[in-house]
Amino acid sequence: MADATVSHQPVVPAPTATPPVSSPGSGPRTWVRKIHGGGQVTESCPSWCTAAHLNDQGGLLDDLVHLSPEVSARLVMPDWSAGVDGQQTVAMPVLAVRIQVDPYSEDPRRSVPFASVWPWEGEDMGALDPEELGGVIGQMEAHLDYMRRVRTQLEAAIARYGRD
C-alpha cells in the first residue's frame, strides 16, 4: 500500500466584516445594507446564493450580485511563466458556470437569474437564459463527440505509425 501524502491548508483568519444573518443553504439570509448617497435597504439572498457578501454591507445600490457556487472543468496546462522548460503545471479553469443575478441592474437580462459561463479565464459569455445555455451545452456535447472520434483516430495512427 502506498503512503498517503497529507496536504495541510493554511488557516484563514475569520473575516472582520459582519456577514449576512444565517449561513448558505439554511434559508434566506437577510441584512441591512447602507446605500452610498443615503438610505438603506434590507437585502435577502435567494436560496441558491452562496456569496459571502462581506463587501456588501454598504455601497451603490446596483453593486449587489448574488452568486451560486462556480463549477468548472480544470485542465492541467504547462505553466510557461514558471520557467522556459514548461515542466511546471497549473490547473486552468475552463467552462466555468454559475447562476447569478444582479437584482438592481438596468439590464433586464441581468436583473433575473441567468447562467454566467466563462469558456476560459477572463472571458464571460454574458447573461444566458436556459435556452441559450442549452445551446452552449449542445455545442459542447457535439465537440466532445468529435474529440472522441479524434481519440479513436489517434489510437489507430499510433498503431500504424512507422508502418505507413
JSON list of C-alpha atoms in Angstrom, two decimals:
[
{"chain": "A", "resi": 1, "resn": "MET", "atom": "CA", "xyz": [0.00, 0.00, 0.00]},
{"chain": "A", "resi": 2, "resn": "ALA", "atom": "CA", "xyz": [1.37, 3.39, -0.97]},
{"chain": "A", "resi": 3, "resn": "ASP", "atom": "CA", "xyz": [1.90, 6.03, 1.68]},
{"chain": "A", "resi": 4, "resn": "ALA", "atom": "CA", "xyz": [-0.70, 8.75, 1.69]},
{"chain": "A", "resi": 5, "resn": "THR", "atom": "CA", "xyz": [0.54, 12.31, 1.49]},
{"chain": "A", "resi": 6, "resn": "VAL", "atom": "CA", "xyz": [-1.37, 14.77, 3.62]},
{"chain": "A", "resi": 7, "resn": "SER", "atom": "CA", "xyz": [-1.57, 18.35, 2.48]},
{"chain": "A", "resi": 8, "resn": "HIS", "atom": "CA", "xyz": [-2.32, 20.94, 5.12]},
{"chain": "A", "resi": 9, "resn": "GLN", "atom": "CA", "xyz": [-4.01, 24.14, 4.08]},
{"chain": "A", "resi": 10, "resn": "PRO", "atom": "CA", "xyz": [-3.08, 27.37, 5.86]},
{"chain": "A", "resi": 11, "resn": "VAL", "atom": "CA", "xyz": [-5.58, 28.58, 8.41]},
{"chain": "A", "resi": 12, "resn": "VAL", "atom": "CA", "xyz": [-7.55, 31.51, 7.06]},
{"chain": "A", "resi": 13, "resn": "PRO", "atom": "CA", "xyz": [-8.37, 34.18, 9.65]},
{"chain": "A", "resi": 14, "resn": "ALA", "atom": "CA", "xyz": [-12.03, 34.93, 10.23]},
{"chain": "A", "resi": 15, "resn": "PRO", "atom": "CA", "xyz": [-13.37, 37.87, 8.20]},
{"chain": "A", "resi": 16, "resn": "THR", "atom": "CA", "xyz": [-13.70, 41.15, 10.03]},
{"chain": "A", "resi": 17, "resn": "ALA", "atom": "CA", "xyz": [-16.92, 42.28, 8.34]},
{"chain": "A", "resi": 18, "resn": "THR", "atom": "CA", "xyz": [-20.25, 41.06, 9.63]},
{"chain": "A", "resi": 19, "resn": "PRO", "atom": "CA", "xyz": [-21.72, 38.56, 7.16]},
{"chain": "A", "resi": 20, "resn": "PRO", "atom": "CA", "xyz": [-25.45, 38.33, 6.47]},
{"chain": "A", "resi": 21, "resn": "VAL", "atom": "CA", "xyz": [-27.59, 36.51, 9.04]},
{"chain": "A", "resi": 22, "resn": "SER", "atom": "CA", "xyz": [-27.71, 32.68, 8.63]},
{"chain": "A", "resi": 23, "resn": "SER", "atom": "CA", "xyz": [-25.44, 30.51, 6.53]},
{"chain": "A", "resi": 24, "resn": "PRO", "atom": "CA", "xyz": [-25.81, 29.39, 2.89]},
{"chain": "A", "resi": 25, "resn": "GLY", "atom": "CA", "xyz": [-28.33, 26.62, 2.48]},
{"chain": "A", "resi": 26, "resn": "SER", "atom": "CA", "xyz": [-30.04, 27.27, 5.83]},
{"chain": "A", "resi": 27, "resn": "GLY", "atom": "CA", "xyz": [-32.75, 29.53, 4.46]},
{"chain": "A", "resi": 28, "resn": "PRO", "atom": "CA", "xyz": [-32.89, 33.15, 3.42]},
{"chain": "A", "resi": 29, "resn": "ARG", "atom": "CA", "xyz": [-30.05, 35.37, 4.55]},
{"chain": "A", "resi": 30, "resn": "THR", "atom": "CA", "xyz": [-31.01, 38.96, 5.20]},
{"chain": "A", "resi": 31, "resn": "TRP", "atom": "CA", "xyz": [-29.10, 42.04, 6.25]},
{"chain": "A", "resi": 32, "resn": "VAL", "atom": "CA", "xyz": [-29.46, 45.80, 6.22]},
{"chain": "A", "resi": 33, "resn": "ARG", "atom": "CA", "xyz": [-27.32, 47.41, 3.54]},
{"chain": "A", "resi": 34, "resn": "LYS", "atom": "CA", "xyz": [-26.34, 51.07, 3.66]},
{"chain": "A", "resi": 35, "resn": "ILE", "atom": "CA", "xyz": [-26.56, 52.79, 0.31]},
{"chain": "A", "resi": 36, "resn": "HIS", "atom": "CA", "xyz": [-23.94, 55.37, -0.68]},
{"chain": "A", "resi": 37, "resn": "GLY", "atom": "CA", "xyz": [-25.67, 58.69, -1.08]},
{"chain": "A", "resi": 38, "resn": "GLY", "atom": "CA", "xyz": [-28.11, 57.97, 1.72]},
{"chain": "A", "resi": 39, "resn": "GLY", "atom": "CA", "xyz": [-30.64, 55.44, 2.83]},
{"chain": "A", "resi": 40, "resn": "GLN", "atom": "CA", "xyz": [-30.58, 51.76, 3.46]},
{"chain": "A", "resi": 41, "resn": "VAL", "atom": "CA", "xyz": [-32.30, 48.65, 2.17]},
{"chain": "A", "resi": 42, "resn": "THR", "atom": "CA", "xyz": [-32.95, 45.20, 3.61]},
{"chain": "A", "resi": 43, "resn": "GLU", "atom": "CA", "xyz": [-31.43, 42.59, 1.33]},
{"chain": "A", "resi": 44, "resn": "SER", "atom": "CA", "xyz": [-32.31, 38.89, 1.12]},
{"chain": "A", "resi": 45, "resn": "CYS", "atom": "CA", "xyz": [-30.35, 36.20, -0.70]},
{"chain": "A", "resi": 46, "resn": "PRO", "atom": "CA", "xyz": [-32.07, 33.72, -2.99]},
{"chain": "A", "resi": 47, "resn": "SER", "atom": "CA", "xyz": [-31.91, 30.15, -1.63]},
{"chain": "A", "resi": 48, "resn": "TRP", "atom": "CA", "xyz": [-29.14, 29.20, -4.11]},
{"chain": "A", "resi": 49, "resn": "CYS", "atom": "CA", "xyz": [-26.85, 32.16, -3.29]},
{"chain": "A", "resi": 50, "resn": "THR", "atom": "CA", "xyz": [-23.63, 31.21, -1.53]},
{"chain": "A", "resi": 51, "resn": "ALA", "atom": "CA", "xyz": [-21.87, 34.58, -1.90]},
{"chain": "A", "resi": 52, "resn": "ALA", "atom": "CA", "xyz": [-20.42, 35.77, 1.42]},
{"chain": "A", "resi": 53, "resn": "HIS", "atom": "CA", "xyz": [-21.47, 39.39, 0.72]},
{"chain": "A", "resi": 54, "resn": "LEU", "atom": "CA", "xyz": [-18.71, 40.57, 3.06]},
{"chain": "A", "resi": 55, "resn": "ASN", "atom": "CA", "xyz": [-18.20, 43.69, 0.93]},
{"chain": "A", "resi": 56, "resn": "ASP", "atom": "CA", "xyz": [-21.93, 44.26, 0.50]},
{"chain": "A", "resi": 57, "resn": "GLN", "atom": "CA", "xyz": [-22.65, 45.92, 3.84]},
{"chain": "A", "resi": 58, "resn": "GLY", "atom": "CA", "xyz": [-22.72, 49.22, 2.00]},
{"chain": "A", "resi": 59, "resn": "GLY", "atom": "CA", "xyz": [-22.22, 50.58, -1.48]},
{"chain": "A", "resi": 60, "resn": "LEU", "atom": "CA", "xyz": [-24.07, 51.67, -4.57]},
{"chain": "A", "resi": 61, "resn": "LEU", "atom": "CA", "xyz": [-27.48, 50.08, -4.95]},
{"chain": "A", "resi": 62, "resn": "ASP", "atom": "CA", "xyz": [-26.59, 48.26, -8.17]},
{"chain": "A", "resi": 63, "resn": "ASP", "atom": "CA", "xyz": [-23.33, 46.80, -6.78]},
{"chain": "A", "resi": 64, "resn": "LEU", "atom": "CA", "xyz": [-25.14, 43.78, -5.29]},
{"chain": "A", "resi": 65, "resn": "VAL", "atom": "CA", "xyz": [-24.64, 40.42, -7.05]},
{"chain": "A", "resi": 66, "resn": "HIS", "atom": "CA", "xyz": [-25.99, 37.04, -5.91]},
{"chain": "A", "resi": 67, "resn": "LEU", "atom": "CA", "xyz": [-23.91, 34.02, -6.97]},
{"chain": "A", "resi": 68, "resn": "SER", "atom": "CA", "xyz": [-24.22, 30.25, -6.82]},
{"chain": "A", "resi": 69, "resn": "PRO", "atom": "CA", "xyz": [-21.07, 28.13, -6.46]},
{"chain": "A", "resi": 70, "resn": "GLU", "atom": "CA", "xyz": [-18.93, 28.10, -9.60]},
{"chain": "A", "resi": 71, "resn": "VAL", "atom": "CA", "xyz": [-18.36, 24.77, -11.29]},
{"chain": "A", "resi": 72, "resn": "SER", "atom": "CA", "xyz": [-15.65, 24.31, -13.92]},
{"chain": "A", "resi": 73, "resn": "ALA", "atom": "CA", "xyz": [-13.52, 21.72, -15.60]},
{"chain": "A", "resi": 74, "resn": "ARG", "atom": "CA", "xyz": [-9.84, 22.17, -14.83]},
{"chain": "A", "resi": 75, "resn": "LEU", "atom": "CA", "xyz": [-7.27, 21.33, -17.47]},
{"chain": "A", "resi": 76, "resn": "VAL", "atom": "CA", "xyz": [-3.65, 20.86, -16.43]},
{"chain": "A", "resi": 77, "resn": "MET", "atom": "CA", "xyz": [-1.51, 23.09, -18.63]},
{"chain": "A", "resi": 78, "resn": "PRO", "atom": "CA", "xyz": [2.23, 23.81, -18.80]},
{"chain": "A", "resi": 79, "resn": "ASP", "atom": "CA", "xyz": [2.96, 26.92, -16.74]},
{"chain": "A", "resi": 80, "resn": "TRP", "atom": "CA", "xyz": [5.36, 28.69, -19.05]},
{"chain": "A", "resi": 81, "resn": "SER", "atom": "CA", "xyz": [5.54, 31.64, -16.67]},
{"chain": "A", "resi": 82, "resn": "ALA", "atom": "CA", "xyz": [7.30, 29.38, -14.13]},
{"chain": "A", "resi": 83, "resn": "GLY", "atom": "CA", "xyz": [10.24, 28.71, -16.45]},
{"chain": "A", "resi": 84, "resn": "VAL", "atom": "CA", "xyz": [11.22, 28.12, -20.02]},
{"chain": "A", "resi": 85, "resn": "ASP", "atom": "CA", "xyz": [11.11, 24.32, -19.80]},
{"chain": "A", "resi": 86, "resn": "GLY", "atom": "CA", "xyz": [7.36, 24.09, -19.23]},
{"chain": "A", "resi": 87, "resn": "GLN", "atom": "CA", "xyz": [7.82, 21.44, -16.54]},
{"chain": "A", "resi": 88, "resn": "GLN", "atom": "CA", "xyz": [5.68, 23.31, -14.02]},
{"chain": "A", "resi": 89, "resn": "THR", "atom": "CA", "xyz": [1.94, 22.94, -14.44]},
{"chain": "A", "resi": 90, "resn": "VAL", "atom": "CA", "xyz": [-1.13, 24.88, -13.48]},
{"chain": "A", "resi": 91, "resn": "ALA", "atom": "CA", "xyz": [-4.78, 23.77, -13.43]},
{"chain": "A", "resi": 92, "resn": "MET", "atom": "CA", "xyz": [-6.72, 26.25, -15.55]},
{"chain": "A", "resi": 93, "resn": "PRO", "atom": "CA", "xyz": [-10.50, 26.52, -15.21]},
{"chain": "A", "resi": 94, "resn": "VAL", "atom": "CA", "xyz": [-12.49, 26.11, -18.44]},
{"chain": "A", "resi": 95, "resn": "LEU", "atom": "CA", "xyz": [-16.24, 26.21, -19.00]},
{"chain": "A", "resi": 96, "resn": "ALA", "atom": "CA", "xyz": [-16.89, 27.73, -15.59]},
{"chain": "A", "resi": 97, "resn": "VAL", "atom": "CA", "xyz": [-20.60, 28.17, -14.96]},
{"chain": "A", "resi": 98, "resn": "ARG", "atom": "CA", "xyz": [-22.72, 29.54, -12.15]},
{"chain": "A", "resi": 99, "resn": "ILE", "atom": "CA", "xyz": [-26.13, 31.09, -11.56]},
{"chain": "A", "resi": 100, "resn": "GLN", "atom": "CA", "xyz": [-26.06, 34.82, -10.98]},
{"chain": "A", "resi": 101, "resn": "VAL", "atom": "CA", "xyz": [-28.46, 37.72, -10.58]},
{"chain": "A", "resi": 102, "resn": "ASP", "atom": "CA", "xyz": [-27.72, 41.43, -10.39]},
{"chain": "A", "resi": 103, "resn": "PRO", "atom": "CA", "xyz": [-31.04, 42.43, -8.79]},
{"chain": "A", "resi": 104, "resn": "TYR", "atom": "CA", "xyz": [-30.69, 46.17, -9.34]},
{"chain": "A", "resi": 105, "resn": "SER", "atom": "CA", "xyz": [-29.25, 46.03, -12.86]},
{"chain": "A", "resi": 106, "resn": "GLU", "atom": "CA", "xyz": [-30.93, 48.18, -15.50]},
{"chain": "A", "resi": 107, "resn": "ASP", "atom": "CA", "xyz": [-30.30, 45.33, -17.98]},
{"chain": "A", "resi": 108, "resn": "PRO", "atom": "CA", "xyz": [-33.44, 43.16, -17.83]},
{"chain": "A", "resi": 109, "resn": "ARG", "atom": "CA", "xyz": [-31.38, 40.05, -18.72]},
{"chain": "A", "resi": 110, "resn": "ARG", "atom": "CA", "xyz": [-29.24, 40.53, -15.61]},
{"chain": "A", "resi": 111, "resn": "SER", "atom": "CA", "xyz": [-32.00, 41.51, -13.16]},
{"chain": "A", "resi": 112, "resn": "VAL", "atom": "CA", "xyz": [-33.39, 37.94, -13.16]},
{"chain": "A", "resi": 113, "resn": "PRO", "atom": "CA", "xyz": [-31.30, 34.78, -12.54]},
{"chain": "A", "resi": 114, "resn": "PHE", "atom": "CA", "xyz": [-29.11, 33.83, -15.51]},
{"chain": "A", "resi": 115, "resn": "ALA", "atom": "CA", "xyz": [-26.25, 31.48, -16.31]},
{"chain": "A", "resi": 116, "resn": "SER", "atom": "CA", "xyz": [-22.82, 33.07, -16.29]},
{"chain": "A", "resi": 117, "resn": "VAL", "atom": "CA", "xyz": [-20.49, 30.98, -18.46]},
{"chain": "A", "resi": 118, "resn": "TRP", "atom": "CA", "xyz": [-16.75, 31.63, -18.72]},
{"chain": "A", "resi": 119, "resn": "PRO", "atom": "CA", "xyz": [-15.32, 29.45, -21.55]},
{"chain": "A", "resi": 120, "resn": "TRP", "atom": "CA", "xyz": [-11.84, 30.30, -20.27]},
{"chain": "A", "resi": 121, "resn": "GLU", "atom": "CA", "xyz": [-10.44, 32.62, -17.64]},
{"chain": "A", "resi": 122, "resn": "GLY", "atom": "CA", "xyz": [-11.30, 36.26, -18.23]},
{"chain": "A", "resi": 123, "resn": "GLU", "atom": "CA", "xyz": [-13.94, 35.66, -20.93]},
{"chain": "A", "resi": 124, "resn": "ASP", "atom": "CA", "xyz": [-17.63, 35.85, -19.98]},
{"chain": "A", "resi": 125, "resn": "MET", "atom": "CA", "xyz": [-20.37, 34.92, -22.49]},
{"chain": "A", "resi": 126, "resn": "GLY", "atom": "CA", "xyz": [-22.82, 37.34, -20.90]},
{"chain": "A", "resi": 127, "resn": "ALA", "atom": "CA", "xyz": [-26.19, 36.62, -19.31]},
{"chain": "A", "resi": 128, "resn": "LEU", "atom": "CA", "xyz": [-27.55, 33.37, -20.76]},
{"chain": "A", "resi": 129, "resn": "ASP", "atom": "CA", "xyz": [-31.13, 32.22, -20.36]},
{"chain": "A", "resi": 130, "resn": "PRO", "atom": "CA", "xyz": [-31.97, 28.49, -20.13]},
{"chain": "A", "resi": 131, "resn": "GLU", "atom": "CA", "xyz": [-32.39, 28.13, -23.92]},
{"chain": "A", "resi": 132, "resn": "GLU", "atom": "CA", "xyz": [-29.07, 29.84, -24.64]},
{"chain": "A", "resi": 133, "resn": "LEU", "atom": "CA", "xyz": [-27.31, 27.71, -22.02]},
{"chain": "A", "resi": 134, "resn": "GLY", "atom": "CA", "xyz": [-28.87, 24.65, -23.68]},
{"chain": "A", "resi": 135, "resn": "GLY", "atom": "CA", "xyz": [-27.34, 25.79, -26.98]},
{"chain": "A", "resi": 136, "resn": "VAL", "atom": "CA", "xyz": [-23.89, 26.04, -25.38]},
{"chain": "A", "resi": 137, "resn": "ILE", "atom": "CA", "xyz": [-24.34, 22.57, -23.84]},
{"chain": "A", "resi": 138, "resn": "GLY", "atom": "CA", "xyz": [-25.33, 21.18, -27.26]},
{"chain": "A", "resi": 139, "resn": "GLN", "atom": "CA", "xyz": [-22.23, 22.71, -28.88]},
{"chain": "A", "resi": 140, "resn": "MET", "atom": "CA", "xyz": [-20.01, 21.24, -26.16]},
{"chain": "A", "resi": 141, "resn": "GLU", "atom": "CA", "xyz": [-21.64, 17.79, -26.47]},
{"chain": "A", "resi": 142, "resn": "ALA", "atom": "CA", "xyz": [-21.05, 17.83, -30.23]},
{"chain": "A", "resi": 143, "resn": "HIS", "atom": "CA", "xyz": [-17.46, 18.90, -29.67]},
{"chain": "A", "resi": 144, "resn": "LEU", "atom": "CA", "xyz": [-16.89, 16.12, -27.13]},
{"chain": "A", "resi": 145, "resn": "ASP", "atom": "CA", "xyz": [-18.25, 13.59, -29.66]},
{"chain": "A", "resi": 146, "resn": "TYR", "atom": "CA", "xyz": [-15.74, 14.95, -32.19]},
{"chain": "A", "resi": 147, "resn": "MET", "atom": "CA", "xyz": [-12.92, 14.70, -29.63]},
{"chain": "A", "resi": 148, "resn": "ARG", "atom": "CA", "xyz": [-13.87, 11.04, -29.03]},
{"chain": "A", "resi": 149, "resn": "ARG", "atom": "CA", "xyz": [-13.56, 10.39, -32.79]},
{"chain": "A", "resi": 150, "resn": "VAL", "atom": "CA", "xyz": [-10.16, 12.12, -32.82]},
{"chain": "A", "resi": 151, "resn": "ARG", "atom": "CA", "xyz": [-9.07, 9.87, -29.93]},
{"chain": "A", "resi": 152, "resn": "THR", "atom": "CA", "xyz": [-10.05, 6.76, -31.90]},
{"chain": "A", "resi": 153, "resn": "GLN", "atom": "CA", "xyz": [-8.18, 8.12, -34.94]},
{"chain": "A", "resi": 154, "resn": "LEU", "atom": "CA", "xyz": [-5.16, 8.89, -32.76]},
{"chain": "A", "resi": 155, "resn": "GLU", "atom": "CA", "xyz": [-5.09, 5.34, -31.39]},
{"chain": "A", "resi": 156, "resn": "ALA", "atom": "CA", "xyz": [-5.19, 4.00, -34.97]},
{"chain": "A", "resi": 157, "resn": "ALA", "atom": "CA", "xyz": [-2.46, 6.42, -36.04]},
{"chain": "A", "resi": 158, "resn": "ILE", "atom": "CA", "xyz": [-0.22, 5.29, -33.16]},
{"chain": "A", "resi": 159, "resn": "ALA", "atom": "CA", "xyz": [-0.81, 1.63, -34.03]},
{"chain": "A", "resi": 160, "resn": "ARG", "atom": "CA", "xyz": [0.13, 2.28, -37.70]},
{"chain": "A", "resi": 161, "resn": "TYR", "atom": "CA", "xyz": [2.97, 4.70, -37.02]},
{"chain": "A", "resi": 162, "resn": "GLY", "atom": "CA", "xyz": [6.17, 3.62, -38.72]},
{"chain": "A", "resi": 163, "resn": "ARG", "atom": "CA", "xyz": [4.36, 1.10, -40.90]},
{"chain": "A", "resi": 164, "resn": "ASP", "atom": "CA", "xyz": [2.85, 3.60, -43.35]}
]
